[in-house]
mmCIF file of C-alpha atoms in Angstrom:
data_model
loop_
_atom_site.group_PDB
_atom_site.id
_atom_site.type_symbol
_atom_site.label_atom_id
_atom_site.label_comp_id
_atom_site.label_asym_id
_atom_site.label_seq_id
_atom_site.Cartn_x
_atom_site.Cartn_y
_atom_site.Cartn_z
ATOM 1 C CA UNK A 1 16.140 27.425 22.142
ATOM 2 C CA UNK A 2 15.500 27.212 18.267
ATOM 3 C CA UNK A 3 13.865 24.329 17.387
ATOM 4 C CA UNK A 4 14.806 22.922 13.939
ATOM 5 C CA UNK A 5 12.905 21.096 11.078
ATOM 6 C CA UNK A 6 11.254 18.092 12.121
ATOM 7 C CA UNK A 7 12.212 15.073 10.013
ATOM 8 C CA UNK A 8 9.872 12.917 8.368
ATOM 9 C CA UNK A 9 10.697 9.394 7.383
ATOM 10 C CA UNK A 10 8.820 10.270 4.356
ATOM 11 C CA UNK A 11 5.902 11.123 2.684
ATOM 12 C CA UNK A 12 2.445 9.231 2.512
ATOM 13 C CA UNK A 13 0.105 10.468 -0.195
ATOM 14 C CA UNK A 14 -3.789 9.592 0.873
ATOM 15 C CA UNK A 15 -6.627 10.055 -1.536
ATOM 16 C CA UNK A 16 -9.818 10.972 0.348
ATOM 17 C CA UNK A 17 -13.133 9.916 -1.601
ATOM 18 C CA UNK A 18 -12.728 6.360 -1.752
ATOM 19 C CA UNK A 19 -10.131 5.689 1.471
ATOM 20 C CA UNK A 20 -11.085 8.359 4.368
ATOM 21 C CA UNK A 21 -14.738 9.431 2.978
ATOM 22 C CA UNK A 22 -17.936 7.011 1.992
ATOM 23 C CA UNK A 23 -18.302 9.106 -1.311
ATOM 24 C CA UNK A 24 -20.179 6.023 -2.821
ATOM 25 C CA UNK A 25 -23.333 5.554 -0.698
ATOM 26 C CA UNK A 26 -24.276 9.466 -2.095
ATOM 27 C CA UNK A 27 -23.227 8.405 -5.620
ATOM 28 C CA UNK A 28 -25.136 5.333 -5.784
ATOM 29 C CA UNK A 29 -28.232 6.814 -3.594
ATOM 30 C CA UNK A 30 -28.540 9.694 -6.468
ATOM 31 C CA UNK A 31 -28.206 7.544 -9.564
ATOM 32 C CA UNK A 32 -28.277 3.727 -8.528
ATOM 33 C CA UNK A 33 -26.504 0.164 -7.040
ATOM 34 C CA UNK A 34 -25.586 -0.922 -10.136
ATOM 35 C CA UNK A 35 -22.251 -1.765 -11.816
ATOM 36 C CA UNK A 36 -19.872 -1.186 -8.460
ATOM 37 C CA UNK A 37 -17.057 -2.916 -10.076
ATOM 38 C CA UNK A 38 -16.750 0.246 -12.097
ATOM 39 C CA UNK A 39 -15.094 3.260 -10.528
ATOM 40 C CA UNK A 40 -16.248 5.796 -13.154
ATOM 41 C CA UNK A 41 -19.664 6.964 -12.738
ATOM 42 C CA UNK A 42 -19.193 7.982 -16.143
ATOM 43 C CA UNK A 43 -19.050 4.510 -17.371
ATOM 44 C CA UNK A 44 -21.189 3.134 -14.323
ATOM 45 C CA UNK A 45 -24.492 4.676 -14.981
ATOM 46 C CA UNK A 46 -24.440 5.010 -18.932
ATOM 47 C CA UNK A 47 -28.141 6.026 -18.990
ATOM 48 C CA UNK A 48 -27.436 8.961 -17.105
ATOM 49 C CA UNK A 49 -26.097 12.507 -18.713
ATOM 50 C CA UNK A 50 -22.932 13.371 -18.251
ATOM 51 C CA UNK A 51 -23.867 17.250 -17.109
ATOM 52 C CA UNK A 52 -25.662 15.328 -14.394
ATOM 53 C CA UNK A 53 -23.513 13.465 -13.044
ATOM 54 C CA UNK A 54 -20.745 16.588 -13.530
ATOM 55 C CA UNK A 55 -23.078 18.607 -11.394
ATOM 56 C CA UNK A 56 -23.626 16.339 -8.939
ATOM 57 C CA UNK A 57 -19.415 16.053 -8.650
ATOM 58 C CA UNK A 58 -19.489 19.701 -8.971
ATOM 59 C CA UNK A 59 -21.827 20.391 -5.821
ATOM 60 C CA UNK A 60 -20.047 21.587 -2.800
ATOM 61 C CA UNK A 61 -22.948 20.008 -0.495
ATOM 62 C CA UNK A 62 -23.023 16.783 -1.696
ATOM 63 C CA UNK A 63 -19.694 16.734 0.098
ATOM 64 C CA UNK A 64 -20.687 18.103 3.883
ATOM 65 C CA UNK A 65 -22.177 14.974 5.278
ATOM 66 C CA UNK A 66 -20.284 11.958 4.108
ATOM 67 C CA UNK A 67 -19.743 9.021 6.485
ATOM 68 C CA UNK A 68 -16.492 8.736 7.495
ATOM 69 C CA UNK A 69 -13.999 5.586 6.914
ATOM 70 C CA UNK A 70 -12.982 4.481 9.852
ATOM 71 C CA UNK A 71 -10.101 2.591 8.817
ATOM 72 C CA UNK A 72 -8.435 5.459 6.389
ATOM 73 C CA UNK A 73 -8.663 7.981 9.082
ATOM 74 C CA UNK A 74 -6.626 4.951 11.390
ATOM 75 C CA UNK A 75 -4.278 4.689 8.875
ATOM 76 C CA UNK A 76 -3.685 8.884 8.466
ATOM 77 C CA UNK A 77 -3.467 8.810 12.609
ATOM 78 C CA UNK A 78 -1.004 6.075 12.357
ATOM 79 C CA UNK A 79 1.357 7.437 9.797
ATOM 80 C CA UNK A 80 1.748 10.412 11.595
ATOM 81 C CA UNK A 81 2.508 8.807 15.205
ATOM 82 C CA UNK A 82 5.385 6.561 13.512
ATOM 83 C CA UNK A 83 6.345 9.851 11.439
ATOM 84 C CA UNK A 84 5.482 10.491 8.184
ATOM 85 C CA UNK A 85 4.207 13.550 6.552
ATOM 86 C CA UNK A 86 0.855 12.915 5.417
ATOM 87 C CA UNK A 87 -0.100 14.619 2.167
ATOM 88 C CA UNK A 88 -3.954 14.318 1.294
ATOM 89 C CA UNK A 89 -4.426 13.994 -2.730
ATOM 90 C CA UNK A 90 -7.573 14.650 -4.270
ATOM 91 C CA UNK A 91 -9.539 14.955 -7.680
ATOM 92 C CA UNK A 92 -12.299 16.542 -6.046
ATOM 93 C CA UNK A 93 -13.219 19.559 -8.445
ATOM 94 C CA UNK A 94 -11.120 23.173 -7.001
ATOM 95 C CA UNK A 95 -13.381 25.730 -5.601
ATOM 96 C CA UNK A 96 -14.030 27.612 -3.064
ATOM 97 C CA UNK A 97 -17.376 25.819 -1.967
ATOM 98 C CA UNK A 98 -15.329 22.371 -2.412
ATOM 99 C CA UNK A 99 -12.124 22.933 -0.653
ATOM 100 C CA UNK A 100 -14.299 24.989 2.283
ATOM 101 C CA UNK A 101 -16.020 21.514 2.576
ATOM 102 C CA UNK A 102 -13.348 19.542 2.303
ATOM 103 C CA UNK A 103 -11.251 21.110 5.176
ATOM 104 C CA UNK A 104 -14.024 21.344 7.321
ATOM 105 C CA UNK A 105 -14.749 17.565 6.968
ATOM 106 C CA UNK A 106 -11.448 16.670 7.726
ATOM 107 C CA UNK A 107 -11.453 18.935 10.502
ATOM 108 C CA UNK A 108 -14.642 17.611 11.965
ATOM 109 C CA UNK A 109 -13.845 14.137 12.276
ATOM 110 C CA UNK A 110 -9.762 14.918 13.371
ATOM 111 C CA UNK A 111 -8.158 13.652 10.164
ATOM 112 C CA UNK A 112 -4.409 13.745 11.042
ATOM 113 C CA UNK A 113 -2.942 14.974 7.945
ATOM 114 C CA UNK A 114 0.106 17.830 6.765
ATOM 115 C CA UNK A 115 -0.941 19.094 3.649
ATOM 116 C CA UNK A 116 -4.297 19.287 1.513
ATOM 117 C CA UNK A 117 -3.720 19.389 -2.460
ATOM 118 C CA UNK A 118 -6.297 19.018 -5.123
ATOM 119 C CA UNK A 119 -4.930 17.471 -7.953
ATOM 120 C CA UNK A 120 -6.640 15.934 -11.258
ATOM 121 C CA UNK A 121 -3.113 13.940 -12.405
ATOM 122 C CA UNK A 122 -1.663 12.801 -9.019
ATOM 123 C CA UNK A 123 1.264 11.381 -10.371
ATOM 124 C CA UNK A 124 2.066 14.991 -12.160
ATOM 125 C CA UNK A 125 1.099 16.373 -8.449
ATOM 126 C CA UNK A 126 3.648 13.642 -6.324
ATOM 127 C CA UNK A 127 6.467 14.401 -8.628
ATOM 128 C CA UNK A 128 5.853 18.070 -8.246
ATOM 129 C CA UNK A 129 5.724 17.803 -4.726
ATOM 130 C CA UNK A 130 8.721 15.384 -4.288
ATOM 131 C CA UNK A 131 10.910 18.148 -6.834
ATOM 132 C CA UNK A 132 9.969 20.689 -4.073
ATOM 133 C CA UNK A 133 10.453 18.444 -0.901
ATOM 134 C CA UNK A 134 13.245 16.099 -1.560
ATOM 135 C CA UNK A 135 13.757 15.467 2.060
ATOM 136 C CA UNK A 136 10.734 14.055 2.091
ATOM 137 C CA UNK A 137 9.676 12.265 -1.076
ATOM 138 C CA UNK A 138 6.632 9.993 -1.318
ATOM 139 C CA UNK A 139 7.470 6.632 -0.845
ATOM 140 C CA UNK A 140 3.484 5.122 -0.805
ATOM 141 C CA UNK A 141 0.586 6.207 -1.937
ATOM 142 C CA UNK A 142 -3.319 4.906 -1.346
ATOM 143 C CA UNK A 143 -5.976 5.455 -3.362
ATOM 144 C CA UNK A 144 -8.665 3.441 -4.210
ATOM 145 C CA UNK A 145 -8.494 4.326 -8.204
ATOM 146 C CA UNK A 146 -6.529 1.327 -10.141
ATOM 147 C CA UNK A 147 -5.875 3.797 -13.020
ATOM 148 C CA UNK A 148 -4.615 6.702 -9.997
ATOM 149 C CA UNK A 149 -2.150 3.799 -8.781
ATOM 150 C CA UNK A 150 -0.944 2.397 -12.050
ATOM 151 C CA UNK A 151 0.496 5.718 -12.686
ATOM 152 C CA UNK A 152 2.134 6.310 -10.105
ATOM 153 C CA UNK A 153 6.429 6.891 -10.522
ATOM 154 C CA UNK A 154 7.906 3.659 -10.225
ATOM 155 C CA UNK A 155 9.833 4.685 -7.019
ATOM 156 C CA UNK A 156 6.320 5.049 -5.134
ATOM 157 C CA UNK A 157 4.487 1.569 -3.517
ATOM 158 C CA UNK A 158 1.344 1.880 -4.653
ATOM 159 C CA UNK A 159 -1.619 0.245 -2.535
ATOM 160 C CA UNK A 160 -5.190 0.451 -3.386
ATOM 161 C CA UNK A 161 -7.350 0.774 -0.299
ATOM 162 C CA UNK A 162 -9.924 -2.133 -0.743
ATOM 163 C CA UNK A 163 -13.178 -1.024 -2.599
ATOM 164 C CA UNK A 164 -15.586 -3.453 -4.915
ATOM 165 C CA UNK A 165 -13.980 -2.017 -8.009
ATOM 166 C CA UNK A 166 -10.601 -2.308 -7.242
ATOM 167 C CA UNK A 167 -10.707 -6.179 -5.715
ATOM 168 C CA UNK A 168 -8.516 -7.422 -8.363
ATOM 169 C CA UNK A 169 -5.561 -5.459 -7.323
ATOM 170 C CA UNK A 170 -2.955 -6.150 -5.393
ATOM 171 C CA UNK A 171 -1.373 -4.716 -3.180
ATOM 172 C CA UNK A 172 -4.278 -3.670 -1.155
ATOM 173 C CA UNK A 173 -5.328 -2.476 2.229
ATOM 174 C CA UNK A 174 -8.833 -2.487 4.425
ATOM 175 C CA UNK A 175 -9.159 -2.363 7.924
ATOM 176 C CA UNK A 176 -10.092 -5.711 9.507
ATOM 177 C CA UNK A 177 -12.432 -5.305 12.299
ATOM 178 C CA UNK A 178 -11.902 -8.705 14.226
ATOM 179 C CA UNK A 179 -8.423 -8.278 14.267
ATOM 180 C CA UNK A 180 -9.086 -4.283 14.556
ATOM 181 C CA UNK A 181 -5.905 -3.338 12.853
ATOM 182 C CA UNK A 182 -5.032 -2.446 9.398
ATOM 183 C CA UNK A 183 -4.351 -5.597 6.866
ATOM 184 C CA UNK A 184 -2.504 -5.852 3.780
ATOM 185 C CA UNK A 185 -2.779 -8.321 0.758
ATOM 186 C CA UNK A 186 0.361 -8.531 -1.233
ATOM 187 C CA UNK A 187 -1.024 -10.589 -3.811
ATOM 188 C CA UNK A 188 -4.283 -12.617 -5.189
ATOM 189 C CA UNK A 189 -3.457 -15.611 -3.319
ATOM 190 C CA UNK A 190 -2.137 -14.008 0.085
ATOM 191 C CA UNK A 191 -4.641 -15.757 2.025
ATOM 192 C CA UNK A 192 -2.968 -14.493 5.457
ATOM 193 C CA UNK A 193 -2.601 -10.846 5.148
ATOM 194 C CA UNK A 194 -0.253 -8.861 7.488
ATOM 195 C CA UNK A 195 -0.656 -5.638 9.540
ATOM 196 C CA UNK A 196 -0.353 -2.976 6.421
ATOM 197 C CA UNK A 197 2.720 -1.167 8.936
ATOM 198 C CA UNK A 198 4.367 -4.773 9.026
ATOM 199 C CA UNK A 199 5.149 -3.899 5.601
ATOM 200 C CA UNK A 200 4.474 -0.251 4.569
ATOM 201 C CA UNK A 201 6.025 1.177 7.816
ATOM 202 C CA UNK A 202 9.412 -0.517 6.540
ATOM 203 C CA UNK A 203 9.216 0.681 3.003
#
């Protein structure tokens, strides 16, 4: 029997550093704790050259041994068991030595996930994706970049995964640990949060 496409409820774009991979505890161990609230280490660590801080982004290594997220990878596992196509987004520098990292990260610690892109505009990247797939557009994205998610086309729900330089906005996601599920926060004063599929599994 011929089996035909599977259908996807839609697409979920995931950003990586930031969401599935501890990318700051490396950053902030080479140049420093200071000024979290910023998400550029261009503009966090001034004092520091920008070649630097370029090579440092630039080194495939630096990129073997983060921590995982335990949370984002939840989320990625989730998606896919309530069926959506996960597409994985990221503005990690394209080479060989980066991508060979990436996948084999991912593939160490089981990311669920249906496509890899590398993308430095991922707004440019979801509409070209959703031009080539529209039976399966993006409907949310999660990133942990404010700028990444203020971009976004106005027919994606953009949600920042929780990070200290993205706490003012809303709405946002972070796994909660005593209630061991997945929260959102709609808005600033959404004291009560709701399990994120409560309302990103409807969107």
């Amino acid at each position: 029997m011929k089996l035909g496409k599977m259908k996807h409820r839609g697409t979920i774009m995931c950003d990586i550093d930031g969401v599935l991979a501890d990318w700051e505890t490396p950053m902030c161990d080479a140049f420093g704790y200071q000024n979290r609230h910023m998400y550029s280490p261009y503009d966090r660590y001034p004092e520091v050259s920008r070649e630097l801080i370029a090579e440092f982004i630039e080194n495939p290594y630096n990129y073997e041994d983060l921590e995982p997220i335990f949370g984002g990878i939840l989320f990625c596992h989730q998606a896919k068991a309530r069926g959506w196509y996960v597409l994985l987004c990221t503005s990690r520098p394209y080479h060989i030595g980066v991508f060979d990292m990436t996948t084999k990260w991912l593939d160490k610690y089981r990311v669920e996930y249906d496509k890899l892109i590398f993308a430095s505009k991922k707004a440019d990247a979801i509409l070209d994706f959703n031009e080539k797939n529209p039976d399966k557009e993006v409907r949310i994205a999660v990133d942990d970049s404010v700028t990444v998610l203020r971009a976004m086309p106005t027919n994606v729900y953009p949600v920042a995964w929780q990070q200290e330089w993205n706490l003012n906005y809303y709405p946002s996601m972070k796994y909660d640990p005593t209630a061991m599920k997945i929260v959102l926060h709609q808005a600033k004063d959404d004291f009560y949060p709701v399990g994120a599929w409560d309302i990103v599994g409807k969107r």
